[in-house]
Coordinates of C-alpha atoms in Angstrom, one line a residue:
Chain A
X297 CA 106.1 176.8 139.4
X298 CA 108.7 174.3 139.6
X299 CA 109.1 171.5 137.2
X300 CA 110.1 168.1 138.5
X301 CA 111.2 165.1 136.3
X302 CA 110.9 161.4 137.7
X303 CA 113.3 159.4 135.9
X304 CA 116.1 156.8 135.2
X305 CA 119.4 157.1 133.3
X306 CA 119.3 154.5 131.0
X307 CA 114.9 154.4 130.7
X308 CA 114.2 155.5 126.8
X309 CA 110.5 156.9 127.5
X310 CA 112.7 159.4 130.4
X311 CA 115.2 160.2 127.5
X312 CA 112.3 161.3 125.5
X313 CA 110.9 163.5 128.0
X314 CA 114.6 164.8 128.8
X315 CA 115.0 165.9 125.1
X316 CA 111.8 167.4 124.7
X317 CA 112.4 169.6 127.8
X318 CA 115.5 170.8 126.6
X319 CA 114.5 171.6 123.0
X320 CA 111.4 174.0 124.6
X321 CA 114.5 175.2 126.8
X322 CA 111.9 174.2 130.3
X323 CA 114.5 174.4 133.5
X324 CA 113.8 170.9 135.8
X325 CA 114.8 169.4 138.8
X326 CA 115.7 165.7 138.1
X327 CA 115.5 163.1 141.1
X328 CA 116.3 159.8 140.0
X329 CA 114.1 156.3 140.1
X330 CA 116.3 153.6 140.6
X331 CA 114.9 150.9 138.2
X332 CA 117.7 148.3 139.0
X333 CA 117.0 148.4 142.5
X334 CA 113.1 148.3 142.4
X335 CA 112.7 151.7 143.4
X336 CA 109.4 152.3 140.8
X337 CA 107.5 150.0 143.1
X338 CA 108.1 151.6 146.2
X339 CA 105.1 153.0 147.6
X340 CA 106.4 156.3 147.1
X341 CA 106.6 156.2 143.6
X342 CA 103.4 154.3 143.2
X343 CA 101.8 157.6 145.1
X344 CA 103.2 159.5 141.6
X345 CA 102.6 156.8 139.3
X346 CA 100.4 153.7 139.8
X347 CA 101.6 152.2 137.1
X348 CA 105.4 151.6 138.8
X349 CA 107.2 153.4 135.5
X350 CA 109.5 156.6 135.1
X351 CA 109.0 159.1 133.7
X352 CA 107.0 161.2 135.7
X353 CA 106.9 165.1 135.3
X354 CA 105.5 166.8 137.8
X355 CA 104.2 170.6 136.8
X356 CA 101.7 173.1 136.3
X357 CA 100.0 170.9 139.5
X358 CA 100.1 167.6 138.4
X359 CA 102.3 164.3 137.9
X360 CA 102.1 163.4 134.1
X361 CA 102.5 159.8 132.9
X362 CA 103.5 158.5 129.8
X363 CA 106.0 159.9 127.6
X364 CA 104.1 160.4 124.7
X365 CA 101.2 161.7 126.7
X366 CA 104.1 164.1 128.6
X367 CA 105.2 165.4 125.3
X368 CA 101.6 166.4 124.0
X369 CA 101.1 168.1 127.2
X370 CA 104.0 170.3 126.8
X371 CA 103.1 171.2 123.1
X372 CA 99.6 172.5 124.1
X373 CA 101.1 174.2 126.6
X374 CA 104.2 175.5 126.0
X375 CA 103.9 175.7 122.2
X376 CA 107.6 177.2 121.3
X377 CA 109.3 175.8 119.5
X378 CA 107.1 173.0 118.6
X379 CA 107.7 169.2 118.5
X380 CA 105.0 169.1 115.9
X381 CA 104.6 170.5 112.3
X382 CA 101.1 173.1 111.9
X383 CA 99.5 170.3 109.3
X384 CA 97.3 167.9 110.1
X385 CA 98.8 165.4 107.2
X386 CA 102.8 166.3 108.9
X387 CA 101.4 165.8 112.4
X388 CA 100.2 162.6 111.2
X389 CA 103.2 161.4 109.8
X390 CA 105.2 162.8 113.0
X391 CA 102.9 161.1 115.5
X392 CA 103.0 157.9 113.7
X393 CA 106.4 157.5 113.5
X394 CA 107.0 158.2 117.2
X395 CA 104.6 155.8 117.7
X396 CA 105.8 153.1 115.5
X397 CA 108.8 153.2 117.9
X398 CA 107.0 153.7 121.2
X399 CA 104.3 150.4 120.2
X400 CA 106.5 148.7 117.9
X401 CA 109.9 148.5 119.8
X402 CA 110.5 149.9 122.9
X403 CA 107.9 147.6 125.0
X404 CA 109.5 144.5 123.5
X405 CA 112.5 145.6 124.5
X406 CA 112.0 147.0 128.5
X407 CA 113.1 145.4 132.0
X408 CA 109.8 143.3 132.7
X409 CA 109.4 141.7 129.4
X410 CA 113.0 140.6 128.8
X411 CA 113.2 139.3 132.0
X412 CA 109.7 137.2 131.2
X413 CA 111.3 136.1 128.2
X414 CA 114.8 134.9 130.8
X415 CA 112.5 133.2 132.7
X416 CA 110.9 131.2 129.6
X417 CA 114.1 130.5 128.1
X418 CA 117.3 131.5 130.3
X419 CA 119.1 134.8 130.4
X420 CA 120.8 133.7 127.7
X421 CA 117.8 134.4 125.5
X422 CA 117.7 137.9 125.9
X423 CA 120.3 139.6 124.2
X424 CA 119.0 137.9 121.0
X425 CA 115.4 138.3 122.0
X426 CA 116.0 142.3 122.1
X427 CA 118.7 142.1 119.0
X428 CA 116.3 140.9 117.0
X429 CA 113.3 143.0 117.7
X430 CA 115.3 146.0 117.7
X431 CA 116.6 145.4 114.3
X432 CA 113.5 144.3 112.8
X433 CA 112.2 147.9 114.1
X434 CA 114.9 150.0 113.0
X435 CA 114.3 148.2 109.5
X436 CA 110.6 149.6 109.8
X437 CA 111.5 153.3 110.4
X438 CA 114.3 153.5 107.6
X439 CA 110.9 152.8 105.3
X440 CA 109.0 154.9 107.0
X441 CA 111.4 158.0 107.0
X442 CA 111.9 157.1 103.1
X443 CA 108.2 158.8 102.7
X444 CA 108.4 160.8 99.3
X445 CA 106.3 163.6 100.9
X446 CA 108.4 164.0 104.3
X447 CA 111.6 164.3 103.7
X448 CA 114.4 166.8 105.9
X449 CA 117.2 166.7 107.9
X450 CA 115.5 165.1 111.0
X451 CA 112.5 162.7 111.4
X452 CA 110.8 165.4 109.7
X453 CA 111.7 168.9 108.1
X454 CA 114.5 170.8 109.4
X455 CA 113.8 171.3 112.6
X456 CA 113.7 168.4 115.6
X457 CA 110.3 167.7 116.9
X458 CA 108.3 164.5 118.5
X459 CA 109.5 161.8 116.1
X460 CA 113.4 162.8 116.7
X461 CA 112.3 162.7 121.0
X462 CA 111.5 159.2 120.5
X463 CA 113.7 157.6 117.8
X464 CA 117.2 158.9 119.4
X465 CA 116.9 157.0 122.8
X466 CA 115.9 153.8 121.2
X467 CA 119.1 154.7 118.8
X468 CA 121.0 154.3 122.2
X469 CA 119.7 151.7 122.9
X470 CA 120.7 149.7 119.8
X471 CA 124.2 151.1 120.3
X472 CA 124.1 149.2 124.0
X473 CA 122.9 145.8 122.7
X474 CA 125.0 145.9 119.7
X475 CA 122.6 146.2 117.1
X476 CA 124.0 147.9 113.8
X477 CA 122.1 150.5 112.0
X478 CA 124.6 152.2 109.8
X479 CA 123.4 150.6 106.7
X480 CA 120.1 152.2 107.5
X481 CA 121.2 155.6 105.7
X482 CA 118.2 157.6 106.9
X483 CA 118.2 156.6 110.5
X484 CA 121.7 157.2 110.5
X485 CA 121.6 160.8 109.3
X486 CA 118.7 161.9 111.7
X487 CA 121.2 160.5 114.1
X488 CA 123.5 162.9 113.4
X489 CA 122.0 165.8 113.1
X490 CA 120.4 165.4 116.2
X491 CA 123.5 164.6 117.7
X492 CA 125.1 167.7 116.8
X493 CA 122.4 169.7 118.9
X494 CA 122.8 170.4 122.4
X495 CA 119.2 169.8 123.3
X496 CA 120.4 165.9 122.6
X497 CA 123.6 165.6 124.0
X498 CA 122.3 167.3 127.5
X499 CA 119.8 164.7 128.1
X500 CA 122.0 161.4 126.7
X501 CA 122.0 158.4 129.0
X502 CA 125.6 158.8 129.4
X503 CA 124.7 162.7 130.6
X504 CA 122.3 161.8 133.2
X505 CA 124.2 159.2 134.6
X506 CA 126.8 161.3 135.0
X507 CA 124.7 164.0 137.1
X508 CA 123.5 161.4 139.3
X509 CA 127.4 160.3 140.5
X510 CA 128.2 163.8 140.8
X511 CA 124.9 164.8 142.8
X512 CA 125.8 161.4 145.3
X513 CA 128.8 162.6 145.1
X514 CA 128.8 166.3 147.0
Chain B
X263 CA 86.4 162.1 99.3
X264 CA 86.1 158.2 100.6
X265 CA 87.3 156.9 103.1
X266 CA 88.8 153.4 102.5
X267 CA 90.3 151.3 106.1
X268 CA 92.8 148.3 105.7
X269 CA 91.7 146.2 108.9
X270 CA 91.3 142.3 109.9
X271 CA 88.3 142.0 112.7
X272 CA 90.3 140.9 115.5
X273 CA 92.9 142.9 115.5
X274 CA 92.9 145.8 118.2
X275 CA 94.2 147.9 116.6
X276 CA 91.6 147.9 113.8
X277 CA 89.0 148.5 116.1
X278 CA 90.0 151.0 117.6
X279 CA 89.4 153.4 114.9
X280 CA 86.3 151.5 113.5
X281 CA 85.0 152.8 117.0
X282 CA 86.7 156.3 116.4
X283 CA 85.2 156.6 112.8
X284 CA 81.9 155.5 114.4
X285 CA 81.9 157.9 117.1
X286 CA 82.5 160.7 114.8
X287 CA 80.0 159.4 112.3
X288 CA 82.3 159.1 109.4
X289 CA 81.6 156.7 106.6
X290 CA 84.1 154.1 105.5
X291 CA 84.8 151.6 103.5
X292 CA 86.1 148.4 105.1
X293 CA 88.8 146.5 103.0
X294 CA 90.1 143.3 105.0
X295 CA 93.5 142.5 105.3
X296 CA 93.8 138.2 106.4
X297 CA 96.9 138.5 109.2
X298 CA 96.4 134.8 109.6
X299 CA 97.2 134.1 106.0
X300 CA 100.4 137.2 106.0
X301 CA 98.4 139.1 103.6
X302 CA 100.0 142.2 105.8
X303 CA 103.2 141.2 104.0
X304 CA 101.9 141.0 100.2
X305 CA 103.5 143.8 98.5
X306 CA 100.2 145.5 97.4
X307 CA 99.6 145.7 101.5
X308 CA 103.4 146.7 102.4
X309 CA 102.7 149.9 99.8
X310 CA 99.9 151.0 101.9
X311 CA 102.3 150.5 105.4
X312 CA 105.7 149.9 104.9
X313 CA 105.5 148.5 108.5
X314 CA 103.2 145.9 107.2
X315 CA 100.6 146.2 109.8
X316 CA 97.2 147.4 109.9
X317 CA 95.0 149.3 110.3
X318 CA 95.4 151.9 107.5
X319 CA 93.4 154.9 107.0
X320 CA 93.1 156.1 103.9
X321 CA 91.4 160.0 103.6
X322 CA 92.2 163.1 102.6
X323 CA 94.5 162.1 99.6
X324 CA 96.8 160.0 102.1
X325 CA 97.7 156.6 103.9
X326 CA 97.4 157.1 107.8
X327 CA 99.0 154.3 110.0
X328 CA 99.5 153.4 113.5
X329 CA 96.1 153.9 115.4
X330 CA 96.9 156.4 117.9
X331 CA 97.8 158.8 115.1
X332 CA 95.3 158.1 113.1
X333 CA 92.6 159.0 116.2
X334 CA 94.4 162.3 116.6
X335 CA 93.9 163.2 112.9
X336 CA 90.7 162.3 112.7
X337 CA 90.2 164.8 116.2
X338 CA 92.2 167.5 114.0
X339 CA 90.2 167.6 110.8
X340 CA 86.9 166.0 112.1
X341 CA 86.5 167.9 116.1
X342 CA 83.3 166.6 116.1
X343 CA 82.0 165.1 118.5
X344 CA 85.1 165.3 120.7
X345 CA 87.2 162.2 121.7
X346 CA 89.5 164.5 124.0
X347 CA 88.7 167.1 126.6
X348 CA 89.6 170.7 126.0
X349 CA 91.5 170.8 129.3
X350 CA 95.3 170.3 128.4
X351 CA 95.4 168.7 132.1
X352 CA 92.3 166.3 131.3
X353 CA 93.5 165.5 127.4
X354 CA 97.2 164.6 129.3
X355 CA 95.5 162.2 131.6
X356 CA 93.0 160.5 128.5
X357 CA 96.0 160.1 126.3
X358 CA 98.0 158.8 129.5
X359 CA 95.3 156.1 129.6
X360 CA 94.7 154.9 125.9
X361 CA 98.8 154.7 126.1
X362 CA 99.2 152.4 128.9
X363 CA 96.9 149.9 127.3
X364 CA 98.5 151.0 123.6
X365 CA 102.5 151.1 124.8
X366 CA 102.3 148.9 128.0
X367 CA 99.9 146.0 127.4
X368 CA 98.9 145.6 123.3
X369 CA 102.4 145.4 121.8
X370 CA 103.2 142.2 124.3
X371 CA 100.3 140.8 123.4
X372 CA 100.7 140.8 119.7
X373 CA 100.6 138.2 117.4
X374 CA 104.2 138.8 116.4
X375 CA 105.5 138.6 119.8
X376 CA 103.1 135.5 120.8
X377 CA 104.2 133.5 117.5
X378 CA 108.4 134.3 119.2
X379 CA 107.3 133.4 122.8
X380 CA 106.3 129.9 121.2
X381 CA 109.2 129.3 119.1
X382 CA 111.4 130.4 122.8
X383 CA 109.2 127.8 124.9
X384 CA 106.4 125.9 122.6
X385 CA 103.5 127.1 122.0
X386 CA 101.9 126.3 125.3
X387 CA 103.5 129.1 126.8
X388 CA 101.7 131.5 124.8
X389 CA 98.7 131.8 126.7
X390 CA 100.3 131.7 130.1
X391 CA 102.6 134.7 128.9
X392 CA 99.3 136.5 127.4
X393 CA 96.9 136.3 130.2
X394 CA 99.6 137.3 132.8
X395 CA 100.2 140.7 130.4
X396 CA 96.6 141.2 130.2
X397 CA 95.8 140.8 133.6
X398 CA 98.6 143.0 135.1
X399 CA 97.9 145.6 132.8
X400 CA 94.5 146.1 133.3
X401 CA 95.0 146.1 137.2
X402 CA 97.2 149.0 136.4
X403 CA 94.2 150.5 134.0
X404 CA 92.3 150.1 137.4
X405 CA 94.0 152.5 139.1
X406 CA 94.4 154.9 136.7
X407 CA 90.8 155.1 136.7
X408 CA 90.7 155.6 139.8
X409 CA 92.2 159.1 139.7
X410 CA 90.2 161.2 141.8
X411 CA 90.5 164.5 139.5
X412 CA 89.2 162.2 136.6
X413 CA 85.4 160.6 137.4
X414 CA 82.6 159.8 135.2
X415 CA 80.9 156.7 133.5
X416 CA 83.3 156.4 130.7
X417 CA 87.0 156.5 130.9
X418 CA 86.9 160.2 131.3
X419 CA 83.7 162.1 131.9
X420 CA 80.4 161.3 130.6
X421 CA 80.9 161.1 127.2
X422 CA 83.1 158.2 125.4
X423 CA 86.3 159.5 124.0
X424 CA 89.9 158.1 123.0
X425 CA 90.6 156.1 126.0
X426 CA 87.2 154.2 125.6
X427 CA 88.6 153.7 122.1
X428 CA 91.6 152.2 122.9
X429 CA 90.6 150.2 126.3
X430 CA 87.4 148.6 125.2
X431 CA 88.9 146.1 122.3
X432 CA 91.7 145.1 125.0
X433 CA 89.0 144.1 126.8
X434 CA 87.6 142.3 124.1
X435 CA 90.8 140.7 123.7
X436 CA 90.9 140.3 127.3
X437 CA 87.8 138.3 127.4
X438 CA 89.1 135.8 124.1
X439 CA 91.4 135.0 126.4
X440 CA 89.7 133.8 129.4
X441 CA 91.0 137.0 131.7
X442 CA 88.9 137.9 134.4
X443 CA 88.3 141.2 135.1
X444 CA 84.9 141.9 136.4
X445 CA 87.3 142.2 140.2
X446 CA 88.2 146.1 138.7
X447 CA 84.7 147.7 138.8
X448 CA 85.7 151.1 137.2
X449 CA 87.4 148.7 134.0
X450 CA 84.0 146.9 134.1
X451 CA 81.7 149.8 134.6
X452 CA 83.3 151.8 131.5
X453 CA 82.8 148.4 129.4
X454 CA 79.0 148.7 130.4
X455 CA 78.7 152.5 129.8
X456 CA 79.9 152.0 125.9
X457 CA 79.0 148.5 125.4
X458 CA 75.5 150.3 125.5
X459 CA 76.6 152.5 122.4
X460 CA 75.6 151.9 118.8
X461 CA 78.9 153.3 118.0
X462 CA 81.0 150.6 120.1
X463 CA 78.5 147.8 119.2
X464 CA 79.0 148.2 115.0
X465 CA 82.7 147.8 115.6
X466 CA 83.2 144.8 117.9
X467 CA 85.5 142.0 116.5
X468 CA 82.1 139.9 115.7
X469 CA 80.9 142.4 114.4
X470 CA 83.4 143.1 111.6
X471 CA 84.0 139.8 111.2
X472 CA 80.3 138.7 110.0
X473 CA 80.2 141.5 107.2
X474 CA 83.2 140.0 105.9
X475 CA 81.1 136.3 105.8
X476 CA 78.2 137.9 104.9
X477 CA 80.3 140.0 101.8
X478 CA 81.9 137.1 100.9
X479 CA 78.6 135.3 100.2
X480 CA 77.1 137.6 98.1

């Protein structure tokens, strides 16, 4: 059964999703959701997702929402190789770190709420608005990928998993708003040992943008 | 082994898994942690969660943080009674649900971002910029629930599980702030079905926050 992936170039929860297929090695069809252009309200993509967002992954019969909830799916169901560690107290520690990106920066950071904060205080406002809260994050992670008992080459261990799916798009994102992280010697490593994976550099922004000019373009 | 959770009443967050632990019948010991007065930032708090937030779980010889992850430990080592489906499709479309309120309503409503929208535009804006959040979200909640596949008298099927858990204090919250939604009558019959539960009466806000008057007293 084909496997069909909702998405948007530049969207960090689609970049997620994009990784994560990759690593399991799952063939998909991309069709692109223009989020510039409004495209995630269209009735058409409210039909797939009534909550107006990308990513969407259709498979298996259904249209999955949610990145996170996407990436759970595809453990239980396609198990190899996993995204999560067999132990409860490492699954823990995975999930939560994924999650202290997916609550604790990324929805400060997307479309609707920076241009709320334009309107409050002029478009001006948002470059420092996002700056700041992206920092502030990033600052958060370092100390939580300092953890004595989880330590590794990526997020956690030596293998990428869940954690790594999440933290590397909002990596990209810091890159595109300017925010430095190099001091940050732990986020910076995972960074580059993901990067050095093909599973990563496949599904990059830059790479999906790419497919979409050369797919318009034929 | 105790069980030891770092909370404050009102916060979401917190309640969440005092509903979670009370589902699951697991005893605890509360330990409050005063946001107002930044007691998430005293060092002795910041050892607990370097991302100075709560709640914390402490069990099983560690220190669990961010709410979702602590939910889906507590499902790992503790399975019963459930708070997901066994069906991979049904558990996709639960956790799809306790993440739109966790990823695409909460965060924007937090007291970190509120105390930021002020400084931007006073702090009049503040509840102007948290009711219109709240209100969109849970129209989007709405028609999630909607999802013909997915019926019952809780969020999922007739028995309360991690969605409840995670939608029922953002209605809470919802309410604190003078948002309406009795107009979405799946939102409003799912706050009936567990407002009738022991389990999601001993954890409300009030609830936690009269032991802490009543301990205090003593």
């Amino acid at each position: 059964m084909s496997v069909v992936l909702y998405d948007y170039w530049r969207s960090s929860a689609s970049c997620r999703v994009r990784i994560a297929l990759a690593l399991k090695g799952i063939a998909y069809q991309r069709v692109p959701v223009d989020l510039l252009s409004g495209a995630q309200r269209d009735a058409e993509h409210l039909a797939r997702n009534p909550q107006g967002l990308v990513p969407v992954l259709e498979t298996d019969g259904l249209r999955l929402t949610q990145s996170l909830a996407i990436l759970e799916y595809l453990e239980e169901t396609r198990p190899e190789p996993p995204l999560l560690p067999q132990d409860a107290k490492a699954r823990a520690h995975v999930r939560a770190l994924a999650l202290a990106v997916a609550c604790e920066i990324h929805p400060i950071s997307n479309l609707g709420v920076l241009a709320r904060v334009g309107d409050l205080a002029g478009p001006g406002a948002r470059a420092a608005w996002n700056r700041d809260n992206i920092a502030r994050g990033l600052e958060t992670i370092e100390r939580l990928l300092d953890h004595p008992g989880f330590t590794g080459r990526f997020c956690y261990g030596d293998q990428p998993g869940m954690a790594d799916c999440v933290l590397i798009p909002q990596l990209y994102n810091a890159s595109r708003w300017g925010v430095e992280f190099q001091h940050l010697s732990r986020v910076d490593a995972v960074l580059a040992a993901c990067s050095a994976l093909e599973a990563f550099q496949v599904a990059t922004p830059e790479k999906a943008r790419q497919q979409e000019v050369c797919t318009s373009a034929i």
